[in-house]
């Protein structure tokens, strides 16, 4: 089976930087997604990494190391609205987009 | 442009009953995937429908079944409900392109409580 691991909870203060890690052990890895999910809402797409390295998109950046089976999501200049669950998800080679393997999510709480 | 819409948003059933959940995909999308998200967990893939056929299935029993209609909308049916079926059921739509790296669009979900 596929194994995707991320911390259950993290806390940080407004204006700070936080890094949410994700490690994975899968067969036929193709790429890794990060989603944000506010309580009671749909997951929304943040980033997709298929090659090693850092992808920056405004306050959010995502990093991937295929050889280490490791990714992180970096959130800068934290705002209260960033309090949410952050989901790491893997897509396998040959799979269609709708078939993702998710971690359990990291609940981030941002304090004033 | 409407995104993915699901109905109902909340429902309560008792053990042994049957439930049907509905999903309309984002305009232009032809593939619908269903996920179960238990409280405090990540979404777990149930199955995917394309061209009115179940194309892929996750590790869920046969009590979970589905259907896709010619207009690409979809239903998820769960028979003989168990307490453990209580969860948020998410529908996601996409285009049928292997390795497509665009966005997978999720609906707001249907929150099922089994008593």
Tab-separated table of C-alpha atoms in Angstrom:
chain	number	residue	atom	x	y	z
A	1	UNK	CA	0.000	0.000	0.000
A	2	UNK	CA	0.881	3.638	-0.152
A	3	UNK	CA	2.126	5.360	2.992
A	4	UNK	CA	1.913	9.138	3.342
A	5	UNK	CA	2.857	10.709	6.642
A	6	UNK	CA	2.480	14.257	7.948
A	7	UNK	CA	2.259	15.780	11.449
A	8	UNK	CA	-1.211	15.902	12.966
A	9	UNK	CA	-1.074	19.419	14.382
A	10	UNK	CA	1.052	22.560	14.246
A	11	UNK	CA	0.713	26.021	15.747
A	12	UNK	CA	2.294	29.334	14.793
A	13	UNK	CA	1.785	33.056	15.337
A	14	UNK	CA	0.584	35.655	12.882
A	15	UNK	CA	3.367	36.986	10.663
A	16	UNK	CA	5.604	33.982	11.244
A	17	UNK	CA	6.797	31.277	8.823
A	18	UNK	CA	5.762	27.635	9.161
A	19	UNK	CA	6.947	24.524	7.345
A	20	UNK	CA	4.661	21.496	7.069
A	21	UNK	CA	6.468	18.288	6.168
A	22	UNK	CA	5.209	15.261	4.285
A	23	UNK	CA	7.026	11.975	3.735
A	24	UNK	CA	5.806	9.245	1.429
A	25	UNK	CA	6.542	5.656	0.502
A	26	UNK	CA	4.695	4.696	-2.651
A	27	UNK	CA	5.083	2.498	-5.693
A	28	UNK	CA	5.248	4.359	-8.982
A	29	UNK	CA	5.329	7.935	-7.651
A	30	UNK	CA	4.471	10.578	-10.229
A	31	UNK	CA	3.812	13.812	-8.329
A	32	UNK	CA	2.674	15.416	-5.096
A	33	UNK	CA	-0.153	17.848	-4.364
A	34	UNK	CA	-0.854	20.138	-1.440
A	35	UNK	CA	-4.445	21.085	-0.623
A	36	UNK	CA	-5.893	23.461	1.962
A	37	UNK	CA	-9.119	22.560	3.713
A	38	UNK	CA	-10.956	24.916	6.056
A	39	UNK	CA	-13.317	23.279	8.534
A	40	UNK	CA	-16.533	22.207	6.822
A	41	UNK	CA	-15.330	23.234	3.381
A	42	UNK	CA	-13.990	21.577	0.234
A	43	UNK	CA	-10.245	21.010	-0.170
A	44	UNK	CA	-8.732	23.644	-2.454
A	45	UNK	CA	-5.628	23.211	-4.595
A	46	UNK	CA	-2.421	24.914	-3.468
A	47	UNK	CA	0.427	23.348	-5.446
A	48	UNK	CA	1.665	20.443	-7.509
A	49	UNK	CA	5.288	19.239	-7.655
A	50	UNK	CA	6.538	16.628	-10.086
A	51	UNK	CA	10.216	17.628	-10.348
A	52	UNK	CA	12.709	18.094	-7.525
A	53	UNK	CA	13.001	21.616	-6.206
A	54	UNK	CA	11.057	24.548	-4.906
A	55	UNK	CA	7.903	25.992	-6.469
A	56	UNK	CA	6.960	29.444	-5.194
A	57	UNK	CA	3.489	30.911	-5.434
A	58	UNK	CA	3.017	34.098	-3.452
A	59	UNK	CA	3.152	33.430	0.298
A	60	UNK	CA	3.132	29.670	-0.283
A	61	UNK	CA	6.022	27.531	-1.546
A	62	UNK	CA	6.279	23.784	-1.981
A	63	UNK	CA	9.401	21.644	-2.173
A	64	UNK	CA	9.920	18.104	-3.411
A	65	UNK	CA	12.784	15.629	-3.129
A	66	UNK	CA	11.922	12.473	-5.069
A	67	UNK	CA	15.029	10.621	-3.909
A	68	UNK	CA	14.181	11.240	-0.255
A	69	UNK	CA	10.415	10.733	-0.595
A	70	UNK	CA	9.926	14.103	1.051
A	71	UNK	CA	8.015	17.306	0.498
A	72	UNK	CA	7.231	20.409	2.495
A	73	UNK	CA	4.815	23.298	2.262
A	74	UNK	CA	6.187	26.643	3.420
A	75	UNK	CA	3.773	29.348	4.485
A	76	UNK	CA	5.178	32.853	4.970
A	77	UNK	CA	3.690	35.948	6.624
A	78	UNK	CA	1.052	33.846	8.314
A	79	UNK	CA	-2.452	35.247	8.584
A	80	UNK	CA	-5.332	34.153	10.790
A	81	UNK	CA	-7.161	32.907	7.691
A	82	UNK	CA	-4.361	30.373	7.123
A	83	UNK	CA	-5.720	28.338	10.047
A	84	UNK	CA	-6.845	25.184	8.251
A	85	UNK	CA	-5.945	21.580	7.552
A	86	UNK	CA	-3.190	21.066	4.976
A	87	UNK	CA	-3.374	17.838	3.015
A	88	UNK	CA	-0.480	16.189	1.219
A	89	UNK	CA	-1.531	13.872	-1.640
A	90	UNK	CA	0.336	11.680	-4.098
A	91	UNK	CA	-0.559	10.749	-7.669
A	92	UNK	CA	0.946	7.558	-9.101
A	93	UNK	CA	2.376	6.953	-12.574
A	94	UNK	CA	-0.272	6.065	-15.104
A	95	UNK	CA	-3.069	7.221	-12.860
A	96	UNK	CA	-5.693	9.786	-13.735
A	97	UNK	CA	-5.929	12.998	-11.772
A	98	UNK	CA	-8.949	11.878	-9.781
A	99	UNK	CA	-7.090	9.052	-8.041
A	100	UNK	CA	-5.037	10.618	-5.249
A	101	UNK	CA	-3.618	9.111	-2.076
A	102	UNK	CA	-3.953	11.563	0.803
A	103	UNK	CA	-2.161	11.887	4.108
A	104	UNK	CA	-4.280	12.454	7.197
A	105	UNK	CA	-3.741	16.225	7.064
A	106	UNK	CA	-1.925	18.708	9.314
A	107	UNK	CA	-4.193	21.002	11.329
A	108	UNK	CA	-2.498	24.409	11.477
A	109	UNK	CA	-3.639	26.942	14.063
A	110	UNK	CA	-2.440	30.528	13.679
A	111	UNK	CA	-2.546	32.613	16.865
A	112	UNK	CA	-2.691	36.428	16.942
B	1	UNK	CA	-19.370	28.921	-13.902
B	2	UNK	CA	-20.625	26.592	-11.190
B	3	UNK	CA	-18.052	24.420	-9.556
B	4	UNK	CA	-18.697	20.936	-8.223
B	5	UNK	CA	-22.061	20.765	-6.473
B	6	UNK	CA	-23.174	18.060	-4.065
B	7	UNK	CA	-26.446	17.241	-2.372
B	8	UNK	CA	-27.603	16.893	0.284
B	9	UNK	CA	-25.153	18.835	2.442
B	10	UNK	CA	-26.104	17.047	5.660
B	11	UNK	CA	-28.128	13.949	6.401
B	12	UNK	CA	-28.785	11.582	9.269
B	13	UNK	CA	-29.558	7.886	8.818
B	14	UNK	CA	-29.828	4.872	11.080
B	15	UNK	CA	-27.878	1.639	10.904
B	16	UNK	CA	-29.041	-0.685	8.152
B	17	UNK	CA	-30.569	2.051	6.017
B	18	UNK	CA	-29.473	3.021	2.531
B	19	UNK	CA	-28.324	6.435	1.320
B	20	UNK	CA	-27.839	8.118	-2.065
B	21	UNK	CA	-25.566	11.115	-2.499
B	22	UNK	CA	-25.452	13.228	-5.662
B	23	UNK	CA	-22.764	15.187	-7.471
B	24	UNK	CA	-22.669	17.490	-10.475
B	25	UNK	CA	-19.159	18.007	-11.828
B	26	UNK	CA	-17.601	21.286	-12.860
B	27	UNK	CA	-18.633	22.366	-16.333
B	28	UNK	CA	-16.460	20.689	-18.971
B	29	UNK	CA	-15.279	17.868	-16.688
B	30	UNK	CA	-16.090	14.280	-17.606
B	31	UNK	CA	-14.622	12.266	-14.710
B	32	UNK	CA	-16.055	12.034	-11.206
B	33	UNK	CA	-14.232	10.586	-8.205
B	34	UNK	CA	-15.720	9.947	-4.777
B	35	UNK	CA	-13.832	10.162	-1.501
B	36	UNK	CA	-14.718	9.374	2.119
B	37	UNK	CA	-13.219	11.636	4.781
B	38	UNK	CA	-13.618	10.508	8.370
B	39	UNK	CA	-13.186	13.102	11.102
B	40	UNK	CA	-9.530	14.034	11.541
B	41	UNK	CA	-8.431	11.957	8.550
B	42	UNK	CA	-7.492	12.652	4.954
B	43	UNK	CA	-9.866	11.760	2.117
B	44	UNK	CA	-9.862	8.084	1.092
B	45	UNK	CA	-10.600	7.191	-2.534
B	46	UNK	CA	-13.790	5.169	-3.016
B	47	UNK	CA	-14.119	4.940	-6.808
B	48	UNK	CA	-14.005	6.866	-10.052
B	49	UNK	CA	-16.487	7.077	-12.899
B	50	UNK	CA	-15.812	7.863	-16.514
B	51	UNK	CA	-18.084	7.282	-19.550
B	52	UNK	CA	-20.752	5.928	-17.171
B	53	UNK	CA	-18.459	3.103	-16.026
B	54	UNK	CA	-16.638	2.500	-12.759
B	55	UNK	CA	-13.021	2.743	-13.820
B	56	UNK	CA	-11.053	2.490	-10.597
B	57	UNK	CA	-12.004	1.402	-7.112
B	58	UNK	CA	-10.363	1.837	-3.743
B	59	UNK	CA	-10.501	-0.513	-0.793
B	60	UNK	CA	-14.217	-0.234	-0.051
B	61	UNK	CA	-16.796	-3.040	0.228
B	62	UNK	CA	-19.498	-3.735	-2.322
B	63	UNK	CA	-22.003	-1.898	-0.124
B	64	UNK	CA	-20.587	1.186	-1.810
B	65	UNK	CA	-21.790	1.539	-5.381
B	66	UNK	CA	-22.217	4.337	-7.835
B	67	UNK	CA	-23.501	5.518	-11.118
B	68	UNK	CA	-22.643	8.141	-13.697
B	69	UNK	CA	-25.228	9.648	-16.004
B	70	UNK	CA	-24.815	10.811	-19.611
B	71	UNK	CA	-24.544	14.423	-18.406
B	72	UNK	CA	-21.523	13.326	-16.270
B	73	UNK	CA	-23.327	13.792	-12.959
B	74	UNK	CA	-22.915	10.958	-10.496
B	75	UNK	CA	-24.479	9.212	-7.525
B	76	UNK	CA	-22.908	7.356	-4.633
B	77	UNK	CA	-25.042	4.701	-2.953
B	78	UNK	CA	-24.252	3.064	0.358
B	79	UNK	CA	-26.337	0.095	1.511
B	80	UNK	CA	-26.689	-1.471	4.954
B	81	UNK	CA	-25.206	1.549	6.687
B	82	UNK	CA	-22.814	1.027	9.586
B	83	UNK	CA	-21.861	3.481	12.305
B	84	UNK	CA	-18.374	3.619	10.730
B	85	UNK	CA	-19.828	5.026	7.519
B	86	UNK	CA	-20.324	8.358	9.277
B	87	UNK	CA	-18.065	10.744	7.373
B	88	UNK	CA	-17.852	13.617	4.930
B	89	UNK	CA	-18.306	12.303	1.389
B	90	UNK	CA	-16.487	14.387	-1.179
B	91	UNK	CA	-17.001	14.408	-4.897
B	92	UNK	CA	-14.176	15.589	-7.151
B	93	UNK	CA	-14.257	16.257	-10.872
B	94	UNK	CA	-11.500	16.357	-13.457
B	95	UNK	CA	-10.728	15.799	-17.115
B	96	UNK	CA	-9.845	12.314	-18.279
B	97	UNK	CA	-6.202	12.825	-19.096
B	98	UNK	CA	-3.644	10.478	-17.604
B	99	UNK	CA	-1.086	12.446	-15.656
B	100	UNK	CA	-3.052	15.643	-16.167
B	101	UNK	CA	-1.538	18.110	-13.778
B	102	UNK	CA	-4.352	20.588	-13.537
B	103	UNK	CA	-6.580	20.993	-10.572
B	104	UNK	CA	-8.854	18.392	-9.112
B	105	UNK	CA	-11.970	20.288	-8.089
B	106	UNK	CA	-13.776	19.185	-4.951
B	107	UNK	CA	-17.336	19.829	-3.895
B	108	UNK	CA	-18.250	20.979	-0.379
B	109	UNK	CA	-19.222	17.434	0.537
B	110	UNK	CA	-22.169	15.609	2.041
B	111	UNK	CA	-21.891	15.074	5.799
B	112	UNK	CA	-23.454	11.697	6.663
B	113	UNK	CA	-24.189	10.761	10.257
B	114	UNK	CA	-25.244	7.184	10.990
B	115	UNK	CA	-26.967	6.616	14.334
